[in-house]
């Protein structure tokens, strides 16, 4: 199990930057967060996935990013529009990290000492949670998960919030292969 990812604190900044870039590209209102648009550059939008690059602290990071196409809570209606969920697949060449899968939630935290699951193509992958993030428990499973995602229609993430709400987020995988290929091209 990998804990305390070195660039974990950079993810919220990158999400805000990615949202700002996507919002500017689609002429929608920008989010309430600070405008770090100079921190991330949209490389391309591929179906439901965007490919981005940034250089926080001078270290290049590339990532594919998507939001869920459907969400479900039990008990129902516990999350609001401010409670966004994002799936990242990050590459950090300086750290020799490629295709690191993670989930970032905003406005709430995961329940401490619980696991989440990512299910794709009929196979489930265990994820550990820490505050507002979740990562694949076994580094050896990341390549298997990404390979399965490239071949499947969707990924379902199930987790428990700190307020005991069971969340189910379904991410479309339309465009993921193209986004990951663009990330790989940018961050060799």
XYZ file of N, CA, C and O in Angstrom:
752
model
N 0.843 -1.171 0.000
C 0.000 0.000 0.000
C 0.885 1.229 0.000
O 1.865 1.290 0.712
N 0.527 2.227 -0.807
C 1.297 3.458 -0.900
C 0.525 4.572 -0.198
O -0.598 4.866 -0.553
N 1.134 5.198 0.770
C 0.499 6.291 1.491
C 1.231 7.595 1.251
O 2.396 7.607 0.886
N 0.541 8.681 1.511
C 1.136 10.023 1.444
C 1.870 10.282 0.135
O 3.064 10.485 0.104
N 1.141 10.260 -0.945
C 1.715 10.524 -2.262
C 2.386 11.893 -2.257
O 1.805 12.858 -1.777
N 3.597 12.027 -2.812
C 4.318 13.285 -2.765
C 3.570 14.458 -3.386
O 3.606 15.556 -2.874
N 2.916 14.252 -4.499
C 2.226 15.347 -5.164
C 0.744 15.380 -4.843
O -0.032 16.006 -5.534
N 0.311 14.710 -3.776
C -1.101 14.655 -3.403
C -1.671 16.046 -3.169
O -2.795 16.337 -3.530
N -0.921 16.938 -2.575
C -1.415 18.276 -2.293
C -1.573 19.112 -3.550
O -2.274 20.117 -3.553
N -0.959 18.693 -4.632
C -1.046 19.421 -5.893
C -2.360 19.120 -6.606
O -2.866 19.948 -7.367
N -2.974 17.978 -6.349
C -4.176 17.580 -7.081
C -5.310 18.593 -6.988
O -5.918 18.912 -8.013
N -5.656 19.149 -5.816
C -6.741 20.130 -5.821
C -6.441 21.337 -6.706
O -7.333 21.849 -7.381
N -5.216 21.779 -6.720
C -4.830 22.903 -7.577
C -4.987 22.518 -9.045
O -5.498 23.291 -9.852
N -4.560 21.318 -9.395
C -4.679 20.871 -10.777
C -6.134 20.712 -11.185
O -6.507 21.039 -12.307
N -6.980 20.213 -10.262
C -8.401 20.085 -10.575
C -8.996 21.459 -10.848
O -9.694 21.665 -11.832
N -8.700 22.407 -9.965
C -9.230 23.762 -10.160
C -8.754 24.344 -11.491
O -9.516 24.984 -12.215
N -7.501 24.107 -11.808
C -6.957 24.618 -13.066
C -7.614 23.922 -14.256
O -7.940 24.568 -15.252
N -7.816 22.624 -14.143
C -8.445 21.884 -15.229
C -9.880 22.351 -15.437
O -10.332 22.529 -16.562
N -10.596 22.579 -14.338
C -11.964 23.066 -14.445
C -11.975 24.446 -15.087
O -12.800 24.734 -15.952
N -11.051 25.292 -14.660
C -10.984 26.638 -15.226
C -10.702 26.575 -16.720
O -11.320 27.291 -17.506
N -9.780 25.700 -17.120
C -9.448 25.576 -18.539
C -10.641 25.034 -19.328
O -10.970 25.536 -20.397
N -11.297 24.010 -18.775
C -12.453 23.433 -19.460
C -13.599 24.436 -19.517
O -14.293 24.548 -20.525
N -13.785 25.178 -18.435
C -14.850 26.181 -18.403
C -14.595 27.275 -19.425
O -15.507 27.713 -20.117
N -13.359 27.717 -19.517
C -13.028 28.763 -20.488
C -13.245 28.245 -21.906
O -13.748 28.964 -22.764
N -12.890 26.983 -22.126
C -13.027 26.409 -23.461
C -14.486 26.259 -23.859
O -14.832 26.379 -25.019
N -15.365 26.019 -22.876
C -16.768 25.819 -23.214
C -17.627 27.031 -22.888
O -18.849 26.957 -22.953
N -16.999 28.148 -22.516
C -17.678 29.417 -22.226
C -18.674 29.294 -21.089
O -19.680 29.983 -21.057
N -18.428 28.386 -20.145
C -19.269 28.283 -18.960
C -18.649 29.121 -17.857
O -17.466 29.426 -17.892
N -19.448 29.477 -16.813
C -18.889 30.255 -15.714
C -17.761 29.501 -15.029
O -17.796 28.277 -14.930
N -16.767 30.237 -14.559
C -15.638 29.623 -13.870
C -16.032 29.243 -12.454
O -16.928 29.838 -11.875
N -15.361 28.246 -11.854
C -15.693 27.825 -10.502
C -15.344 28.908 -9.488
O -14.612 29.844 -9.779
N -15.852 28.727 -8.271
C -15.641 29.684 -7.200
C -14.192 29.708 -6.715
O -13.761 30.657 -6.103
N -13.437 28.657 -6.956
C -12.056 28.570 -6.471
C -11.187 29.640 -7.131
O -11.553 30.236 -8.136
N -10.017 29.855 -6.541
C -9.053 30.784 -7.130
C -8.766 30.357 -8.558
O -8.872 29.195 -8.896
N -8.374 31.301 -9.393
C -8.172 30.996 -10.799
C -6.718 30.654 -11.089
O -5.933 31.511 -11.443
N -6.358 29.382 -10.967
C -4.997 28.969 -11.263
C -4.855 28.495 -12.701
O -4.125 27.552 -12.973
N -5.587 29.112 -13.631
C -5.600 28.651 -15.017
C -4.201 28.554 -15.608
O -3.963 27.751 -16.504
N -3.278 29.355 -15.103
C -1.918 29.278 -15.625
C -1.198 28.022 -15.141
O -0.136 27.685 -15.646
N -1.776 27.320 -14.186
C -1.132 26.124 -13.638
C -1.360 24.873 -14.492
O -0.573 23.949 -14.426
N -2.474 24.796 -15.212
C -2.751 23.607 -16.019
C -3.171 24.030 -17.419
O -3.871 25.023 -17.590
N -2.747 23.266 -18.385
C -3.071 23.534 -19.781
C -3.833 22.351 -20.340
O -3.378 21.209 -20.231
N -4.978 22.616 -20.922
C -5.754 21.575 -21.572
C -5.055 21.201 -22.873
O -4.859 22.043 -23.750
N -4.666 19.940 -22.985
C -4.017 19.444 -24.197
C -5.049 19.015 -25.231
O -4.791 19.047 -26.430
N -6.198 18.574 -24.748
C -7.264 18.141 -25.639
C -8.388 17.496 -24.866
O -8.172 16.937 -23.795
N -9.598 17.594 -25.406
C -10.765 16.948 -24.831
C -11.118 15.771 -25.728
O -11.254 15.925 -26.942
N -11.237 14.599 -25.143
C -11.480 13.366 -25.890
C -12.687 12.682 -25.274
O -12.573 12.033 -24.228
N -13.842 12.834 -25.867
C -15.055 12.277 -25.278
C -15.274 12.862 -23.896
O -15.315 14.077 -23.721
N -15.361 11.995 -22.892
C -15.604 12.438 -21.521
C -14.319 12.692 -20.736
O -14.376 12.967 -19.532
N -13.166 12.599 -21.381
C -11.879 12.756 -20.702
C -11.080 13.912 -21.289
O -10.997 14.061 -22.509
N -10.474 14.689 -20.412
C -9.568 15.746 -20.829
C -8.141 15.333 -20.529
O -7.884 14.607 -19.561
N -7.213 15.773 -21.347
C -5.777 15.551 -21.110
C -5.175 16.908 -20.763
O -5.428 17.903 -21.450
N -4.384 16.955 -19.683
C -3.838 18.206 -19.158
C -2.362 18.059 -18.846
O -1.871 16.953 -18.632
N -1.692 19.198 -18.762
C -0.319 19.245 -18.280
C -0.168 20.449 -17.365
O -0.888 21.444 -17.510
N 0.749 20.332 -16.424
C 1.059 21.422 -15.498
C 2.490 21.219 -15.024
O 3.082 20.152 -15.236
N 3.034 22.233 -14.374
C 4.396 22.128 -13.848
C 4.463 22.754 -12.455
O 5.158 23.741 -12.243
N 3.742 22.179 -11.466
C 3.810 22.724 -10.109
C 5.223 22.564 -9.554
O 5.812 21.490 -9.651
N 5.755 23.628 -9.019
C 7.111 23.573 -8.472
C 8.156 23.259 -9.526
O 9.231 22.764 -9.207
N 7.830 23.496 -10.800
C 8.782 23.234 -11.870
C 8.876 21.777 -12.283
O 9.685 21.422 -13.133
N 8.045 20.913 -11.708
C 8.064 19.481 -12.042
C 6.851 19.156 -12.913
O 5.723 19.349 -12.502
N 7.103 18.661 -14.097
C 6.042 18.408 -15.064
C 5.133 17.264 -14.602
O 5.606 16.214 -14.153
N 3.832 17.509 -14.729
C 2.802 16.526 -14.430
C 1.832 16.526 -15.594
O 1.462 17.591 -16.101
N 1.421 15.356 -16.034
C 0.395 15.232 -17.062
C -0.688 14.324 -16.504
O -0.393 13.393 -15.752
N -1.929 14.602 -16.872
C -3.003 13.764 -16.338
C -4.221 13.792 -17.237
O -4.475 14.762 -17.946
N -4.950 12.681 -17.191
C -6.269 12.590 -17.805
C -7.263 12.773 -16.663
O -7.022 12.304 -15.546
N -8.352 13.448 -16.934
C -9.309 13.813 -15.890
C -10.724 13.667 -16.406
O -11.017 14.019 -17.552
N -11.612 13.152 -15.547
C -13.022 13.055 -15.896
C -13.878 13.196 -14.645
O -13.409 12.962 -13.531
N -15.131 13.585 -14.857
C -16.136 13.629 -13.799
C -17.111 12.477 -14.045
O -17.242 11.997 -15.172
N -17.805 12.026 -12.996
C -18.759 10.931 -13.202
C -19.931 11.342 -14.080
O -20.348 12.503 -14.071
N -20.443 10.374 -14.831
C -21.627 10.623 -15.646
C -22.890 10.410 -14.818
O -23.926 10.999 -15.118
N -22.806 9.560 -13.784
C -23.920 9.385 -12.856
C -23.364 9.235 -11.442
O -22.260 8.724 -11.248
N -24.162 9.714 -10.486
C -23.815 9.557 -9.071
C -25.056 9.077 -8.338
O -26.190 9.395 -8.716
N -24.815 8.295 -7.289
C -25.920 7.795 -6.475
C -25.451 7.749 -5.030
O -24.315 7.339 -4.760
N -26.296 8.196 -4.117
C -25.976 8.206 -2.695
C -26.986 7.361 -1.924
O -28.157 7.321 -2.268
N -26.518 6.738 -0.847
C -27.398 6.028 0.062
C -26.974 6.370 1.480
O -25.881 5.977 1.872
N -27.769 7.151 2.241
C -29.077 7.698 1.899
C -28.986 8.692 0.745
O -27.951 9.294 0.523
N -30.127 8.834 0.022
C -30.131 9.663 -1.190
C -29.955 11.152 -0.923
O -30.216 11.644 0.172
N -29.502 11.834 -1.978
C -29.425 13.299 -2.017
C -28.569 13.921 -0.924
O -28.873 14.980 -0.411
N -27.478 13.268 -0.565
C -26.602 13.806 0.478
C -25.567 14.764 -0.093
O -25.111 15.659 0.592
N -25.181 14.583 -1.354
C -24.183 15.463 -1.955
C -24.870 16.577 -2.715
O -25.981 16.425 -3.198
N -24.150 17.698 -2.848
C -24.667 18.844 -3.583
C -23.772 19.102 -4.787
O -22.764 18.414 -4.991
N -24.100 20.138 -5.550
C -23.288 20.501 -6.712
C -21.864 20.875 -6.308
O -20.939 20.789 -7.114
N -21.664 21.282 -5.057
C -20.321 21.634 -4.572
C -19.473 20.400 -4.261
O -18.271 20.514 -4.052
N -20.096 19.244 -4.244
C -19.394 17.994 -3.926
C -18.997 17.257 -5.193
O -19.514 16.199 -5.503
N -18.054 17.821 -5.921
C -17.610 17.223 -7.176
C -16.661 16.056 -6.919
O -15.943 16.035 -5.922
N -16.667 15.126 -7.841
C -15.795 13.963 -7.800
C -15.026 13.942 -9.116
O -15.594 14.196 -10.174
N -13.740 13.636 -9.038
C -12.900 13.571 -10.228
C -12.079 12.303 -10.207
O -11.600 11.884 -9.152
N -11.882 11.717 -11.372
C -10.949 10.610 -11.517
C -9.761 11.138 -12.304
O -9.929 11.763 -13.347
N -8.577 10.886 -11.754
C -7.321 11.294 -12.367
C -6.548 10.057 -12.781
O -6.556 9.058 -12.067
N -5.833 10.167 -13.860
C -4.803 9.188 -14.192
C -3.571 10.022 -14.503
O -3.502 10.697 -15.527
N -2.625 10.023 -13.559
C -1.497 10.949 -13.581
C -0.194 10.296 -14.004
O 0.053 9.133 -13.697
N 0.632 11.089 -14.650
C 1.996 10.699 -14.999
C 2.928 11.809 -14.533
O 2.695 12.981 -14.833
N 3.954 11.421 -13.760
C 4.939 12.374 -13.255
C 6.325 11.845 -13.609
O 6.903 11.045 -12.869
N 6.883 12.258 -14.755
C 8.157 11.705 -15.234
C 9.305 11.852 -14.236
O 10.109 10.928 -14.103
N 9.385 12.979 -13.529
C 10.488 13.178 -12.574
C 10.483 12.147 -11.458
O 11.522 11.838 -10.880
N 9.298 11.611 -11.146
C 9.175 10.607 -10.085
C 9.035 9.193 -10.649
O 8.796 8.248 -9.896
N 9.120 9.072 -11.969
C 8.968 7.794 -12.644
C 7.610 7.142 -12.336
O 7.503 5.927 -12.164
N 6.576 7.979 -12.266
C 5.211 7.521 -12.033
C 4.463 7.615 -13.348
O 4.487 8.656 -14.019
N 3.802 6.507 -13.737
C 3.036 6.474 -14.979
C 1.675 5.858 -14.689
O 1.579 4.821 -14.035
N 0.640 6.523 -15.147
C -0.740 6.026 -15.047
C -1.166 5.712 -13.610
O -1.723 4.658 -13.336
N -0.939 6.645 -12.691
C -1.399 6.501 -11.311
C -2.869 6.912 -11.248
O -3.224 8.040 -11.565
N -3.722 5.988 -10.842
C -5.159 6.222 -10.784
C -5.525 6.754 -9.404
O -5.115 6.194 -8.389
N -6.306 7.839 -9.379
C -6.769 8.366 -8.101
C -8.128 9.023 -8.254
O -8.538 9.379 -9.353
N -8.801 9.150 -7.125
C -10.095 9.817 -7.044
C -9.918 10.995 -6.103
O -9.283 10.871 -5.053
N -10.470 12.137 -6.458
C -10.469 13.312 -5.593
C -11.906 13.763 -5.428
O -12.639 13.894 -6.409
N -12.321 13.978 -4.174
C -13.644 14.513 -3.892
C -13.492 15.915 -3.317
O -12.477 16.229 -2.690
N -14.479 16.761 -3.543
C -14.436 18.113 -2.990
C -15.658 18.316 -2.112
O -16.752 17.846 -2.433
N -15.468 18.992 -1.000
C -16.575 19.313 -0.115
C -16.894 18.256 0.921
O -17.783 18.442 1.740
N -16.217 17.138 0.892
C -16.400 16.109 1.918
C -15.167 15.215 1.939
O -14.301 15.324 1.087
N -15.098 14.356 2.942
C -13.970 13.435 3.072
C -14.493 12.008 3.077
O -15.667 11.756 3.368
N -13.599 11.094 2.754
C -13.942 9.687 2.878
C -13.892 9.288 4.345
O -13.171 9.899 5.148
N -14.638 8.252 4.697
C -14.638 7.756 6.067
C -13.262 7.169 6.378
O -12.739 6.363 5.599
N -12.657 7.573 7.507
C -11.335 7.039 7.861
C -11.363 5.509 8.018
O -12.375 4.938 8.412
N -10.266 4.888 7.668
C -10.074 3.436 7.825
C -11.067 2.602 7.020
O -11.450 1.514 7.431
N -11.514 3.141 5.883
C -12.376 2.354 5.004
C -11.732 2.254 3.632
O -10.859 3.038 3.284
N -12.180 1.277 2.888
C -11.696 1.098 1.527
C -12.786 1.519 0.551
O -13.963 1.532 0.890
N -12.379 1.827 -0.646
C -13.286 2.063 -1.763
C -12.989 0.969 -2.786
O -11.999 0.240 -2.650
N -13.832 0.854 -3.788
C -13.565 -0.099 -4.865
C -13.764 0.572 -6.209
O -14.617 1.442 -6.366
N -12.961 0.150 -7.154
C -13.115 0.547 -8.551
C -13.453 -0.728 -9.306
O -12.696 -1.703 -9.246
N -14.589 -0.738 -9.980
C -15.004 -1.912 -10.739
C -15.060 -1.546 -12.211
O -15.702 -0.565 -12.597
N -14.368 -2.336 -13.009
C -14.335 -2.111 -14.453
C -14.261 -3.475 -15.138
O -13.512 -4.347 -14.711
N -15.082 -3.640 -16.161
C -15.068 -4.886 -16.908
C -15.302 -6.123 -16.053
O -14.742 -7.178 -16.318
N -16.094 -6.011 -14.984
C -16.390 -7.151 -14.120
C -15.329 -7.448 -13.077
O -15.489 -8.365 -12.288
N -14.242 -6.689 -13.055
C -13.172 -6.892 -12.074
C -13.146 -5.725 -11.105
O -13.221 -4.569 -11.521
N -13.022 -6.040 -9.805
C -12.950 -4.994 -8.780
C -11.521 -4.829 -8.304
O -10.783 -5.812 -8.158
N -11.157 -3.583 -8.035
C -9.831 -3.240 -7.547
C -10.001 -2.486 -6.231
O -10.774 -1.524 -6.166
N -9.288 -2.918 -5.201
C -9.361 -2.261 -3.899
C -8.631 -0.925 -3.949
O -7.572 -0.803 -4.560
N -9.225 0.056 -3.276
C -8.621 1.384 -3.177
C -8.539 1.745 -1.697
O -9.430 1.399 -0.925
N -7.484 2.420 -1.309
C -7.454 2.948 0.050
C -7.844 4.419 -0.020
O -7.653 5.092 -1.036
N -8.440 4.897 1.066
C -8.886 6.286 1.119
C -8.087 7.032 2.175
O -7.630 6.450 3.160
N -7.919 8.308 1.929
C -7.243 9.184 2.880
C -7.809 10.580 2.671
O -7.645 11.154 1.590
N -8.523 11.084 3.670
C -9.150 12.400 3.597
C -10.042 12.520 2.364
O -11.061 11.852 2.280
N -9.651 13.317 1.369
C -10.487 13.542 0.194
C -9.978 12.811 -1.045
O -10.364 13.127 -2.161
N -9.121 11.805 -0.853
C -8.568 11.084 -1.993
C -8.640 9.578 -1.829
O -8.783 9.058 -0.718
N -8.573 8.886 -2.949
C -8.531 7.417 -2.958
C -7.565 6.977 -4.048
O -7.504 7.597 -5.116
N -6.796 5.920 -3.754
C -5.806 5.385 -4.682
C -5.889 3.872 -4.698
O -6.319 3.247 -3.730
N -5.425 3.282 -5.782
C -5.384 1.831 -5.902
C -4.427 1.300 -4.847
O -3.308 1.783 -4.701
N -4.887 0.293 -4.099
C -4.097 -0.236 -2.986
C -2.798 -0.879 -3.438
O -1.761 -0.695 -2.833
N -2.868 -1.643 -4.487
C -1.697 -2.366 -4.972
C -1.172 -1.705 -6.244
O -1.878 -1.643 -7.251
N 0.064 -1.261 -6.186
C 0.669 -0.623 -7.359
C 0.656 -1.571 -8.569
O 0.518 -1.131 -9.707
N 0.773 -2.856 -8.312
C 0.764 -3.835 -9.400
C -0.583 -3.865 -10.122
O -0.655 -4.243 -11.292
N -1.655 -3.452 -9.445
C -2.983 -3.471 -10.057
C -3.257 -2.258 -10.939
O -4.192 -2.280 -11.740
N -2.465 -1.196 -10.805
C -2.748 0.015 -11.581
C -2.682 -0.231 -13.084
O -3.571 0.194 -13.823
N -1.672 -0.910 -13.542
C -1.561 -1.188 -14.979
C -2.722 -2.061 -15.447
O -3.266 -1.840 -16.535
N -3.136 -3.026 -14.623
C -4.277 -3.882 -14.970
C -5.558 -3.058 -15.050
O -6.370 -3.253 -15.953
N -5.729 -2.148 -14.097
C -6.923 -1.303 -14.083
C -6.955 -0.401 -15.318
O -7.976 -0.314 -16.008
N -5.853 0.252 -15.620
C -5.811 1.152 -16.775
C -6.048 0.369 -18.067
O -6.789 0.816 -18.945
N -5.475 -0.814 -18.169
C -5.693 -1.651 -19.351
C -7.177 -2.009 -19.479
O -7.748 -1.917 -20.569
N -7.806 -2.392 -18.370
C -9.233 -2.727 -18.389
C -10.065 -1.503 -18.746
O -11.059 -1.601 -19.483
N -9.676 -0.326 -18.254
C -10.412 0.901 -18.558
C -10.358 1.224 -20.044
O -11.336 1.704 -20.616
N -9.218 0.967 -20.671
C -9.091 1.226 -22.109
C -10.030 0.341 -22.931
O -10.377 0.681 -24.059
N -10.453 -0.793 -22.369
C -11.264 -1.767 -23.098
C -12.733 -1.764 -22.705
O -13.517 -2.516 -23.262
N -13.117 -0.960 -21.717
C -14.468 -1.022 -21.169
C -15.239 0.267 -21.416
O -14.678 1.276 -21.825
N -16.531 0.208 -21.107
C -17.411 1.359 -21.317
C -17.461 2.287 -20.107
O -17.662 3.487 -20.264
N -17.307 1.728 -18.892
C -17.372 2.579 -17.709
C -16.644 1.952 -16.528
O -16.291 0.780 -16.551
N -16.404 2.801 -15.528
C -15.802 2.392 -14.260
C -16.720 2.872 -13.156
O -17.196 4.012 -13.195
N -16.966 2.013 -12.170
C -17.821 2.367 -11.043
C -16.963 2.428 -9.783
O -16.254 1.468 -9.461
N -17.028 3.562 -9.093
C -16.300 3.751 -7.841
C -17.312 3.772 -6.706
O -18.260 4.569 -6.728
N -17.116 2.889 -5.722
C -17.977 2.859 -4.539
C -17.130 3.189 -3.325
O -16.039 2.642 -3.159
N -17.662 4.089 -2.487
C -16.927 4.516 -1.301
C -17.913 4.943 -0.215
O -19.108 5.108 -0.472
N -17.380 5.164 0.991
C -18.167 5.634 2.128
C -17.623 6.983 2.570
O -16.410 7.137 2.749
N -18.520 7.969 2.734
C -18.090 9.289 3.186
C -17.936 9.297 4.706
O -18.400 8.387 5.396
N -17.328 10.349 5.211
C -17.150 10.493 6.655
C -18.483 10.644 7.381
O -18.554 10.471 8.586
N -19.546 10.943 6.647
C -20.883 11.067 7.243
C -21.730 9.825 6.960
O -22.961 9.878 6.996
N -21.053 8.702 6.662
C -21.708 7.406 6.443
C -22.680 7.385 5.273
O -23.700 6.712 5.317
N -22.349 8.089 4.218
C -23.116 8.011 2.982
C -22.357 7.099 2.030
O -21.170 7.306 1.773
N -23.038 6.062 1.543
C -22.450 5.168 0.548
C -22.583 5.853 -0.808
O -23.696 6.196 -1.214
N -21.462 6.120 -1.480
C -21.487 6.786 -2.776
C -21.151 5.804 -3.886
O -20.319 4.908 -3.707
N -21.814 5.976 -5.004
C -21.534 5.210 -6.209
C -21.409 6.202 -7.352
O -22.370 6.914 -7.663
N -20.224 6.278 -7.934
C -19.956 7.203 -9.031
C -19.550 6.398 -10.253
O -18.613 5.596 -10.187
N -20.249 6.620 -11.355
C -19.964 5.907 -12.603
C -19.306 6.878 -13.573
O -19.851 7.950 -13.859
N -18.134 6.498 -14.053
C -17.366 7.306 -14.996
C -17.419 6.651 -16.363
O -17.056 5.488 -16.519
N -17.852 7.408 -17.373
C -17.792 6.943 -18.754
C -16.316 6.856 -19.152
O -15.512 7.703 -18.756
N -15.992 5.865 -19.926
C -14.616 5.723 -20.400
C -14.480 6.120 -21.871
O -13.442 5.872 -22.494
N -15.498 6.790 -22.387
C -15.437 7.276 -23.763
C -14.315 8.303 -23.880
O -14.299 9.312 -23.190
N -13.337 8.031 -24.712
C -12.224 8.942 -24.947
C -11.016 8.714 -24.062
O -9.996 9.391 -24.217
N -11.081 7.759 -23.142
C -9.960 7.577 -22.218
C -8.682 7.154 -22.941
O -7.595 7.629 -22.593
N -8.792 6.288 -23.911
C -7.577 5.838 -24.612
C -6.882 7.002 -25.299
O -5.658 7.152 -25.201
N -7.649 7.851 -25.971
C -7.060 9.001 -26.646
C -6.447 9.981 -25.640
O -5.361 10.523 -25.868
N -7.133 10.211 -24.514
C -6.602 11.127 -23.491
C -5.307 10.574 -22.905
O -4.323 11.307 -22.739
N -5.281 9.275 -22.614
C -4.061 8.673 -22.059
C -2.924 8.671 -23.073
O -1.763 8.876 -22.707
N -3.254 8.446 -24.331
C -2.220 8.503 -25.366
C -1.634 9.914 -25.466
O -0.419 10.086 -25.621
N -2.484 10.932 -25.342
C -2.009 12.322 -25.399
C -1.150 12.655 -24.171
O -0.134 13.339 -24.296
N -1.555 12.152 -23.007
C -0.764 12.337 -21.782
C 0.608 11.694 -21.957
O 1.640 12.291 -21.633
N 0.633 10.475 -22.478
C 1.896 9.756 -22.682
C 2.798 10.503 -23.667
O 4.017 10.544 -23.504
N 2.204 11.094 -24.691
C 2.955 11.850 -25.684
C 3.601 13.088 -25.033
O 4.743 13.434 -25.321
N 2.864 13.740 -24.156
C 3.329 14.984 -23.530
C 4.338 14.723 -22.408
O 5.267 15.491 -22.221
N 4.139 13.670 -21.644
C 4.993 13.362 -20.485
C 5.698 12.027 -20.721
O 5.259 10.991 -20.246
N 6.786 12.088 -21.466
C 7.538 10.858 -21.776
C 8.502 10.534 -20.678
O 9.038 11.328 -20.012
